[in-house]
mmCIF file of C-alpha atoms and ligand atoms in Angstrom:
data_model
loop_
_atom_site.group_PDB
_atom_site.id
_atom_site.type_symbol
_atom_site.label_atom_id
_atom_site.label_comp_id
_atom_site.label_asym_id
_atom_site.label_seq_id
_atom_site.Cartn_x
_atom_site.Cartn_y
_atom_site.Cartn_z
ATOM 1 C CA MET A 1 -124.615 57.127 -47.527
ATOM 2 C CA LYS A 2 -121.904 58.579 -45.813
ATOM 3 C CA ILE A 3 -121.522 60.785 -42.803
ATOM 4 C CA SER A 4 -118.218 62.713 -42.009
ATOM 5 C CA LEU A 5 -117.659 63.754 -38.295
ATOM 6 C CA ILE A 6 -115.024 66.436 -37.986
ATOM 7 C CA ILE A 7 -113.515 67.127 -34.365
ATOM 8 C CA PRO A 8 -110.860 69.966 -33.883
ATOM 9 C CA CYS A 9 -109.423 68.640 -30.715
ATOM 10 C CA TYR A 10 -106.770 70.825 -28.338
ATOM 11 C CA ASN A 11 -105.202 69.136 -25.282
ATOM 12 C CA GLU A 12 -108.425 67.394 -25.158
ATOM 13 C CA GLU A 13 -106.663 64.014 -23.388
ATOM 14 C CA GLU A 14 -109.563 63.379 -21.067
ATOM 15 C CA SER A 15 -112.137 63.947 -22.896
ATOM 16 C CA LEU A 16 -111.286 61.725 -26.304
ATOM 17 C CA HIS A 17 -112.263 58.581 -24.608
ATOM 18 C CA PRO A 18 -115.618 59.036 -23.283
ATOM 19 C CA LEU A 19 -116.525 60.913 -26.700
ATOM 20 C CA TYR A 20 -115.181 57.891 -28.921
ATOM 21 C CA GLU A 21 -117.353 55.754 -26.850
ATOM 22 C CA GLU A 22 -120.611 57.839 -27.352
ATOM 23 C CA LEU A 23 -119.933 58.029 -31.342
ATOM 24 C CA LYS A 24 -119.242 54.488 -31.421
ATOM 25 C CA ASN A 25 -122.894 53.913 -29.543
ATOM 26 C CA VAL A 26 -124.175 56.505 -31.943
ATOM 27 C CA THR A 27 -122.922 55.469 -35.080
ATOM 28 C CA GLY A 28 -123.676 51.200 -34.238
ATOM 29 C CA SER A 29 -127.280 53.002 -33.941
ATOM 30 C CA MET A 30 -127.732 53.892 -37.650
ATOM 31 C CA PRO A 31 -126.432 50.615 -39.490
ATOM 32 C CA ASN A 32 -127.790 52.022 -42.744
ATOM 33 C CA TYR A 33 -124.784 54.958 -42.780
ATOM 34 C CA ASP A 34 -121.364 54.889 -43.770
ATOM 35 C CA PHE A 35 -119.253 56.794 -41.094
ATOM 36 C CA GLU A 36 -115.844 58.663 -41.043
ATOM 37 C CA MET A 37 -114.750 60.698 -37.707
ATOM 38 C CA ILE A 38 -111.804 62.899 -38.946
ATOM 39 C CA PHE A 39 -109.814 64.210 -35.568
ATOM 40 C CA VAL A 40 -107.827 67.468 -36.192
ATOM 41 C CA ASN A 41 -105.285 67.589 -33.555
ATOM 42 C CA ASP A 42 -104.484 71.066 -33.487
ATOM 43 C CA GLY A 43 -100.610 71.221 -31.765
ATOM 44 C CA SER A 44 -101.721 69.614 -28.396
ATOM 45 C CA LYS A 45 -99.050 69.511 -25.650
ATOM 46 C CA ASP A 46 -100.723 66.583 -23.888
ATOM 47 C CA LYS A 47 -101.692 62.712 -25.165
ATOM 48 C CA THR A 48 -103.928 63.604 -27.805
ATOM 49 C CA LEU A 49 -102.381 62.523 -30.745
ATOM 50 C CA SER A 50 -101.292 58.965 -29.353
ATOM 51 C CA ILE A 51 -104.800 58.683 -28.251
ATOM 52 C CA LEU A 52 -105.855 59.770 -31.954
ATOM 53 C CA LYS A 53 -103.353 57.303 -33.143
ATOM 54 C CA GLU A 54 -104.699 54.610 -31.067
ATOM 55 C CA PHE A 55 -108.323 54.929 -31.805
ATOM 56 C CA ALA A 56 -106.921 54.867 -36.100
ATOM 57 C CA GLU A 57 -105.334 51.593 -35.080
ATOM 58 C CA ILE A 58 -108.431 49.576 -33.907
ATOM 59 C CA ASP A 59 -111.257 51.636 -35.976
ATOM 60 C CA GLU A 60 -110.419 52.194 -40.248
ATOM 61 C CA ARG A 61 -113.465 55.062 -40.002
ATOM 62 C CA VAL A 62 -110.527 57.044 -37.868
ATOM 63 C CA THR A 63 -108.717 60.015 -39.613
ATOM 64 C CA TYR A 64 -106.373 61.890 -37.587
ATOM 65 C CA ILE A 65 -104.797 65.156 -39.114
ATOM 66 C CA SER A 66 -102.483 66.303 -36.834
ATOM 67 C CA PHE A 67 -100.590 70.028 -37.002
ATOM 68 C CA SER A 68 -97.376 71.269 -36.629
ATOM 69 C CA ARG A 69 -98.511 73.919 -33.628
ATOM 70 C CA ASN A 70 -101.677 75.374 -32.541
ATOM 71 C CA PHE A 71 -103.336 77.188 -35.306
ATOM 72 C CA GLY A 72 -106.470 77.518 -33.932
ATOM 73 C CA LYS A 73 -110.242 76.076 -33.840
ATOM 74 C CA GLU A 74 -111.092 77.832 -37.037
ATOM 75 C CA ALA A 75 -107.900 76.655 -38.876
ATOM 76 C CA ALA A 76 -108.628 72.503 -37.499
ATOM 77 C CA MET A 77 -112.405 72.945 -38.723
ATOM 78 C CA TYR A 78 -111.481 74.122 -42.270
ATOM 79 C CA ALA A 79 -108.624 71.431 -42.293
ATOM 80 C CA GLY A 80 -111.721 68.838 -41.480
ATOM 81 C CA PHE A 81 -113.518 70.663 -44.294
ATOM 82 C CA CYS A 82 -110.886 70.207 -46.716
ATOM 83 C CA ASN A 83 -110.658 66.504 -46.418
ATOM 84 C CA VAL A 84 -114.435 65.693 -46.036
ATOM 85 C CA SER A 85 -115.237 62.600 -48.476
ATOM 86 C CA GLY A 86 -119.202 61.622 -47.266
ATOM 87 C CA ASP A 87 -122.343 63.194 -48.594
ATOM 88 C CA PHE A 88 -123.269 64.890 -45.284
ATOM 89 C CA ALA A 89 -120.681 66.279 -42.742
ATOM 90 C CA ALA A 90 -120.758 67.600 -39.536
ATOM 91 C CA VAL A 91 -118.532 69.872 -36.882
ATOM 92 C CA MET A 92 -118.313 68.994 -33.238
ATOM 93 C CA ASP A 93 -116.526 70.131 -30.181
ATOM 94 C CA ALA A 94 -114.225 67.151 -28.585
ATOM 95 C CA ASP A 95 -115.558 67.675 -25.092
ATOM 96 C CA MET A 96 -119.230 66.660 -25.677
ATOM 97 C CA GLN A 97 -120.688 70.082 -25.070
ATOM 98 C CA HIS A 98 -122.057 68.899 -28.827
ATOM 99 C CA PRO A 99 -123.865 65.878 -27.543
ATOM 100 C CA PRO A 100 -123.375 63.330 -30.401
ATOM 101 C CA SER A 101 -126.907 61.976 -29.543
ATOM 102 C CA LEU A 102 -128.463 64.581 -31.757
ATOM 103 C CA ILE A 103 -126.815 63.164 -34.604
ATOM 104 C CA PRO A 104 -129.532 61.018 -35.635
ATOM 105 C CA GLU A 105 -132.300 63.453 -35.505
ATOM 106 C CA MET A 106 -130.187 66.112 -37.572
ATOM 107 C CA VAL A 107 -129.915 63.343 -40.125
ATOM 108 C CA LYS A 108 -133.160 62.466 -40.121
ATOM 109 C CA ILE A 109 -134.417 66.289 -40.557
ATOM 110 C CA LEU A 110 -131.789 66.408 -43.676
ATOM 111 C CA GLU A 111 -132.880 63.493 -45.524
ATOM 112 C CA THR A 112 -136.624 64.840 -45.280
ATOM 113 C CA GLY A 113 -134.570 67.202 -48.450
ATOM 114 C CA GLU A 114 -136.229 70.068 -47.075
ATOM 115 C CA TYR A 115 -132.969 71.835 -45.515
ATOM 116 C CA ASP A 116 -129.354 72.018 -46.327
ATOM 117 C CA SER A 117 -128.048 72.031 -42.999
ATOM 118 C CA VAL A 118 -129.308 71.268 -39.392
ATOM 119 C CA ALA A 119 -127.546 73.782 -37.026
ATOM 120 C CA ALA A 120 -127.969 72.986 -33.031
ATOM 121 C CA ARG A 121 -128.820 76.273 -30.924
ATOM 122 C CA ARG A 122 -128.459 76.405 -26.871
ATOM 123 C CA THR A 123 -131.538 77.916 -25.333
ATOM 124 C CA THR A 124 -129.647 77.645 -22.355
ATOM 125 C CA ARG A 125 -126.208 78.731 -21.129
ATOM 126 C CA THR A 126 -125.821 76.748 -18.116
ATOM 127 C CA GLY A 127 -122.227 76.371 -16.307
ATOM 128 C CA GLU A 128 -120.976 79.384 -17.974
ATOM 129 C CA SER A 129 -119.924 82.801 -16.248
ATOM 130 C CA LYS A 130 -122.644 85.538 -16.518
ATOM 131 C CA ILE A 131 -120.019 87.799 -17.561
ATOM 132 C CA ARG A 132 -119.715 85.466 -20.746
ATOM 133 C CA SER A 133 -122.813 85.294 -21.368
ATOM 134 C CA PHE A 134 -123.747 89.135 -21.043
ATOM 135 C CA PHE A 135 -120.619 89.917 -23.793
ATOM 136 C CA SER A 136 -121.550 86.604 -25.922
ATOM 137 C CA ARG A 137 -125.545 87.753 -26.210
ATOM 138 C CA THR A 138 -124.248 91.383 -26.793
ATOM 139 C CA PHE A 139 -122.128 90.112 -29.454
ATOM 140 C CA TYR A 140 -125.091 88.678 -31.461
ATOM 141 C CA LYS A 141 -126.671 91.662 -30.915
ATOM 142 C CA ILE A 142 -124.278 94.259 -32.382
ATOM 143 C CA MET A 143 -123.483 91.560 -35.336
ATOM 144 C CA GLY A 144 -126.949 90.830 -36.351
ATOM 145 C CA LYS A 145 -127.279 94.671 -36.818
ATOM 146 C CA ILE A 146 -123.888 95.590 -38.638
ATOM 147 C CA SER A 147 -123.565 92.422 -40.716
ATOM 148 C CA ASP A 148 -125.265 90.904 -43.384
ATOM 149 C CA ALA A 149 -124.099 87.056 -42.190
ATOM 150 C CA ASN A 150 -127.508 86.369 -40.304
ATOM 151 C CA MET A 151 -126.507 84.898 -37.214
ATOM 152 C CA MET A 152 -128.459 83.245 -34.595
ATOM 153 C CA GLN A 153 -128.384 83.676 -31.061
ATOM 154 C CA GLY A 154 -127.336 81.001 -29.385
ATOM 155 C CA ALA A 155 -125.809 79.366 -32.456
ATOM 156 C CA THR A 156 -122.959 76.537 -31.869
ATOM 157 C CA ASP A 157 -120.499 75.543 -34.574
ATOM 158 C CA PHE A 158 -122.138 72.270 -34.196
ATOM 159 C CA ARG A 159 -123.940 71.376 -37.787
ATOM 160 C CA LEU A 160 -124.401 68.647 -40.052
ATOM 161 C CA MET A 161 -124.544 69.805 -43.467
ATOM 162 C CA ARG A 162 -125.268 68.603 -47.255
ATOM 163 C CA ARG A 163 -121.574 68.220 -49.395
ATOM 164 C CA GLU A 164 -122.625 71.438 -51.319
ATOM 165 C CA MET A 165 -122.375 73.728 -48.316
ATOM 166 C CA VAL A 166 -119.588 71.935 -46.980
ATOM 167 C CA ASP A 167 -117.679 72.662 -51.212
ATOM 168 C CA ALA A 168 -119.292 76.314 -50.481
ATOM 169 C CA ILE A 169 -117.026 76.764 -47.053
ATOM 170 C CA VAL A 170 -114.084 75.356 -48.486
ATOM 171 C CA ALA A 171 -114.172 77.756 -51.405
ATOM 172 C CA MET A 172 -114.550 80.559 -48.852
ATOM 173 C CA SER A 173 -110.617 80.319 -48.704
ATOM 174 C CA GLU A 174 -109.968 83.629 -46.184
ATOM 175 C CA SER A 175 -107.283 83.450 -43.718
ATOM 176 C CA SER A 176 -108.873 85.376 -40.975
ATOM 177 C CA ARG A 177 -111.885 82.841 -40.639
ATOM 178 C CA PHE A 178 -115.089 82.990 -38.380
ATOM 179 C CA SER A 179 -117.340 80.371 -38.921
ATOM 180 C CA LYS A 180 -120.553 81.213 -37.610
ATOM 181 C CA GLY A 181 -119.979 84.278 -40.456
ATOM 182 C CA ILE A 182 -119.169 81.733 -42.744
ATOM 183 C CA PHE A 183 -122.156 79.555 -42.359
ATOM 184 C CA GLY A 184 -124.640 82.375 -42.764
ATOM 185 C CA TRP A 185 -122.921 83.895 -45.543
ATOM 186 C CA VAL A 186 -123.042 80.851 -47.846
ATOM 187 C CA GLY A 187 -126.122 80.930 -47.330
ATOM 188 C CA PHE A 188 -128.733 77.670 -48.000
ATOM 189 C CA LYS A 189 -131.545 76.703 -45.832
ATOM 190 C CA THR A 190 -130.967 76.108 -42.389
ATOM 191 C CA TYR A 191 -132.925 74.482 -39.392
ATOM 192 C CA TRP A 192 -132.345 75.690 -36.057
ATOM 193 C CA LEU A 193 -132.562 72.691 -33.701
ATOM 194 C CA PRO A 194 -132.529 73.606 -29.987
ATOM 195 C CA TYR A 195 -131.235 71.812 -27.062
ATOM 196 C CA GLU A 196 -129.733 72.524 -23.587
ATOM 197 C CA ASN A 197 -125.981 73.576 -23.085
ATOM 198 C CA VAL A 198 -124.090 70.482 -21.363
ATOM 199 C CA GLU A 199 -121.110 71.023 -19.223
ATOM 200 C CA ARG A 200 -118.061 69.996 -20.636
ATOM 201 C CA VAL A 201 -117.164 66.172 -19.734
ATOM 202 C CA ALA A 202 -113.572 66.604 -18.861
ATOM 203 C CA GLY A 203 -110.685 69.020 -18.985
ATOM 204 C CA THR A 204 -110.741 72.613 -18.902
ATOM 205 C CA THR A 205 -111.901 75.649 -22.055
ATOM 206 C CA LYS A 206 -109.611 76.523 -24.297
ATOM 207 C CA TRP A 207 -110.726 79.757 -24.609
ATOM 208 C CA SER A 208 -109.959 82.553 -22.252
ATOM 209 C CA PHE A 209 -111.322 86.095 -22.236
ATOM 210 C CA TRP A 210 -108.956 87.332 -24.407
ATOM 211 C CA LYS A 211 -109.164 85.073 -27.090
ATOM 212 C CA LEU A 212 -112.654 85.203 -27.517
ATOM 213 C CA PHE A 213 -112.556 89.155 -27.215
ATOM 214 C CA LYS A 214 -110.075 88.994 -30.057
ATOM 215 C CA TYR A 215 -112.563 86.479 -31.978
ATOM 216 C CA SER A 216 -115.491 88.592 -32.060
ATOM 217 C CA THR A 217 -113.748 91.680 -33.401
ATOM 218 C CA ASP A 218 -111.689 89.689 -36.319
ATOM 219 C CA GLY A 219 -115.844 88.289 -36.872
ATOM 220 C CA ILE A 220 -117.211 91.716 -36.624
ATOM 221 C CA MET A 221 -113.963 93.092 -38.964
ATOM 222 C CA SER A 222 -114.821 89.981 -41.158
ATOM 223 C CA PHE A 223 -118.214 90.480 -42.019
ATOM 224 C CA SER A 224 -118.995 94.399 -41.467
ATOM 225 C CA THR A 225 -117.367 97.309 -42.753
ATOM 226 C CA THR A 226 -119.841 99.353 -40.161
ATOM 227 C CA PRO A 227 -116.443 100.092 -37.904
ATOM 228 C CA LEU A 228 -115.267 101.945 -41.033
ATOM 229 C CA LYS A 229 -117.797 104.295 -41.460
ATOM 230 C CA ILE A 230 -117.607 105.261 -37.841
ATOM 231 C CA ALA A 231 -114.377 107.431 -39.005
ATOM 232 C CA THR A 232 -116.878 109.049 -41.058
ATOM 233 C CA TRP A 233 -119.922 109.853 -38.818
ATOM 234 C CA LEU A 234 -116.960 111.218 -36.157
ATOM 235 C CA GLY A 235 -115.943 113.584 -38.668
ATOM 236 C CA ILE A 236 -119.117 114.952 -39.565
ATOM 237 C CA LEU A 237 -119.903 115.377 -35.308
ATOM 238 C CA PHE A 238 -116.754 117.543 -35.126
ATOM 239 C CA VAL A 239 -116.983 119.496 -38.118
ATOM 240 C CA LEU A 240 -121.004 120.603 -37.101
ATOM 241 C CA GLY A 241 -119.574 121.140 -33.453
ATOM 242 C CA ALA A 242 -116.378 123.052 -34.511
ATOM 243 C CA LEU A 243 -118.420 125.307 -36.914
ATOM 244 C CA GLY A 244 -120.849 125.677 -34.029
ATOM 245 C CA PHE A 245 -117.979 126.919 -31.569
ATOM 246 C CA ILE A 246 -116.620 129.459 -34.210
ATOM 247 C CA GLY A 247 -120.184 131.067 -34.814
ATOM 248 C CA TYR A 248 -120.470 131.306 -31.139
ATOM 249 C CA ALA A 249 -117.186 132.909 -30.593
ATOM 250 C CA ALA A 250 -117.644 134.900 -33.440
ATOM 251 C CA VAL A 251 -121.070 136.234 -32.035
ATOM 252 C CA CYS A 252 -119.525 137.012 -28.674
ATOM 253 C CA ALA A 253 -116.720 139.436 -30.601
ATOM 254 C CA ILE A 254 -119.383 141.718 -32.312
ATOM 255 C CA MET A 255 -121.941 142.022 -29.996
ATOM 256 C CA TYR A 256 -120.149 141.722 -26.261
ATOM 257 C CA GLU A 257 -116.548 142.240 -27.592
ATOM 258 C CA TYR A 258 -115.848 139.440 -25.393
ATOM 259 C CA PHE A 259 -112.906 136.911 -26.693
ATOM 260 C CA SER A 260 -111.690 134.950 -23.987
ATOM 261 C CA PHE A 261 -114.699 132.631 -23.215
ATOM 262 C CA ILE A 262 -112.673 129.472 -24.146
ATOM 263 C CA GLY A 263 -110.906 128.768 -21.185
ATOM 264 C CA LEU A 264 -107.055 126.660 -21.063
ATOM 265 C CA HIS A 265 -108.542 124.072 -19.598
ATOM 266 C CA PHE A 266 -110.948 123.075 -22.108
ATOM 267 C CA THR A 267 -108.689 124.160 -24.671
ATOM 268 C CA ILE A 268 -106.741 120.998 -23.415
ATOM 269 C CA GLY A 269 -109.364 119.127 -23.175
ATOM 270 C CA LEU A 270 -111.055 119.181 -26.544
ATOM 271 C CA ILE A 271 -107.291 118.816 -28.148
ATOM 272 C CA LEU A 272 -107.242 115.415 -26.290
ATOM 273 C CA LEU A 273 -110.579 114.304 -27.269
ATOM 274 C CA LEU A 274 -109.709 115.138 -30.749
ATOM 275 C CA SER A 275 -106.516 114.095 -31.315
ATOM 276 C CA GLY A 276 -108.094 110.780 -29.436
ATOM 277 C CA VAL A 277 -110.616 110.482 -32.072
ATOM 278 C CA GLN A 278 -108.199 110.331 -34.550
ATOM 279 C CA LEU A 279 -106.546 107.858 -32.995
ATOM 280 C CA LEU A 280 -109.342 105.427 -32.645
ATOM 281 C CA CYS A 281 -110.397 106.079 -36.417
ATOM 282 C CA LEU A 282 -106.734 105.564 -37.247
ATOM 283 C CA GLY A 283 -106.410 102.232 -35.536
ATOM 284 C CA ILE A 284 -110.067 101.018 -36.858
ATOM 285 C CA VAL A 285 -108.459 101.368 -40.559
ATOM 286 C CA GLY A 286 -105.389 100.387 -39.310
ATOM 287 C CA GLU A 287 -107.109 97.167 -38.009
ATOM 288 C CA TYR A 288 -108.505 96.916 -41.873
ATOM 289 C CA ILE A 289 -105.204 96.627 -43.158
ATOM 290 C CA SER A 290 -103.797 94.476 -41.576
ATOM 291 C CA LYS A 291 -106.516 92.278 -42.283
ATOM 292 C CA MET A 292 -105.654 92.971 -45.653
ATOM 293 C CA TYR A 293 -102.082 92.457 -45.384
ATOM 294 C CA LYS A 294 -102.755 89.233 -43.848
ATOM 295 C CA GLU A 295 -104.909 87.742 -46.953
ATOM 296 C CA VAL A 296 -102.463 89.309 -49.096
ATOM 297 C CA LYS A 297 -99.343 87.238 -47.926
ATOM 298 C CA ASN A 298 -101.965 84.001 -48.730
ATOM 299 C CA ARG A 299 -99.917 81.535 -46.195
ATOM 300 C CA PRO A 300 -101.439 78.263 -45.536
ATOM 301 C CA HIS A 301 -104.434 77.613 -43.163
ATOM 302 C CA TYR A 302 -102.296 74.760 -41.344
ATOM 303 C CA ILE A 303 -99.699 72.707 -41.387
ATOM 304 C CA VAL A 304 -99.764 68.791 -41.301
ATOM 305 C CA ALA A 305 -96.929 67.235 -39.254
ATOM 306 C CA GLN A 306 -98.470 63.996 -39.433
ATOM 307 C CA THR A 307 -101.868 61.911 -40.621
ATOM 308 C CA ASN A 308 -103.258 58.640 -41.671
ATOM 309 C CA LYS A 309 -104.765 59.854 -44.619
ATOM 310 C CA LYS A 310 -103.581 59.226 -47.745
ATOM 311 C CA ASP A 311 -104.022 62.309 -50.239
ATOM 312 C CA ILE A 312 -104.280 64.560 -47.441
ATOM 313 C CA VAL A 313 -105.459 68.148 -48.670
ATOM 314 C CA ARG A 314 -103.437 70.983 -47.252
ATOM 315 C CA ARG A 315 -104.453 74.528 -47.944
HETATM 316 N N1 UDP B 401 -110.149 73.986 -30.022
HETATM 317 C C1 UDP B 401 -109.014 73.673 -30.749
HETATM 318 N N2 UDP B 401 -108.095 74.167 -31.220
HETATM 319 C C2 UDP B 401 -107.844 75.757 -30.145
HETATM 320 C C3 UDP B 401 -109.059 75.879 -29.277
HETATM 321 C C4 UDP B 401 -110.192 74.948 -29.028
HETATM 322 O O1 UDP B 401 -109.240 73.126 -32.011
HETATM 323 O O2 UDP B 401 -107.032 76.684 -30.015
HETATM 324 C C5 UDP B 401 -111.128 73.040 -29.563
HETATM 325 C C6 UDP B 401 -111.353 72.294 -28.760
HETATM 326 O O3 UDP B 401 -110.602 70.957 -28.368
HETATM 327 C C7 UDP B 401 -112.362 71.580 -28.485
HETATM 328 C C8 UDP B 401 -113.452 73.000 -29.296
HETATM 329 O O4 UDP B 401 -112.211 73.449 -30.063
HETATM 330 O O5 UDP B 401 -113.157 70.570 -29.478
HETATM 331 C C9 UDP B 401 -114.127 73.951 -28.361
HETATM 332 O O6 UDP B 401 -113.351 74.457 -27.692
HETATM 333 P P1 UDP B 401 -113.441 74.512 -25.754
HETATM 334 O O7 UDP B 401 -114.563 73.615 -25.536
HETATM 335 O O8 UDP B 401 -112.452 74.685 -25.166
HETATM 336 O O9 UDP B 401 -114.455 75.686 -26.321
HETATM 337 P P2 UDP B 401 -116.002 76.178 -25.331
HETATM 338 O O10 UDP B 401 -116.877 74.913 -25.322
HETATM 339 O O11 UDP B 401 -115.585 76.450 -23.854
HETATM 340 O O12 UDP B 401 -116.340 77.585 -26.141
HETATM 341 MG MG1 MG B 402 -116.448 73.277 -24.844
#
């Protein structure tokens, strides 16, 4: 039985040593399994790559895949999935916020044969700002309502899964990737393993608020077409409103011979409102078209500059 661990790293020079020590302990406590650690260096600007090379030198289980620039965590995870050779594979963050000590338990659950994947779920959000928690919770609520990629509140990217599920994920080759949605979309039976949130061991978060906001709208657009329907609903609403106004104006004109009840300010307001709504709808349509444009170009997901793996899969 072989287990592959996929670890995306972006400027993680400070966390890599503690992580590797912990991984050595955990893998050492599971002598019946073979391990493979796939570190994906996502265009780090610090010493991440040289540290990974060091690991690879002393430990033959270590594979590093180094990108030519920062392609984002999603691309890094995809590169990992494409190059998995184990029967089970897990993705985990480099900062130990996804505790490696959970791996033995996850493996045990998969081995009962009842589940295809074990996903870690945070029950707390300690160390995270209130605003970020609020937006994050709201995002999951909206997503749950408008898409069919069944997502769990507090779900993380930390998952152990069977090879079959990995192959399904690799087959989803879309370029706007949103893993939490993809994991849900491919189906399979998932066991949710609750754990307490831990703060990152060193360094700082690689996600700014803006990057997260973009990521979440990407997620919504990739797994739901509900925003497109907003245009239709607003259109219907405004047509009904307009008909009401016309009717009212007609009645006023006939019964009271009173024509100028709509003042200038009101007219300007109405024009601004309607053009705003039109622009909004056009923007939503544009977002989807830009997504299609990106898919159609069919560019590679990532470009590998250096690696110690022989026949590496590039996609
Ligand atoms: N990461 C990456 N590319 C990026 C941003 C992040 O590979 O462009 C990696 C990062 O090195 C870490 C994981 O993704 O292993 C999660 O990032 P981080 O801990 O900064 O996110 P947070 O836990 O704050 O959500
Ligand atoms: Mg983190």
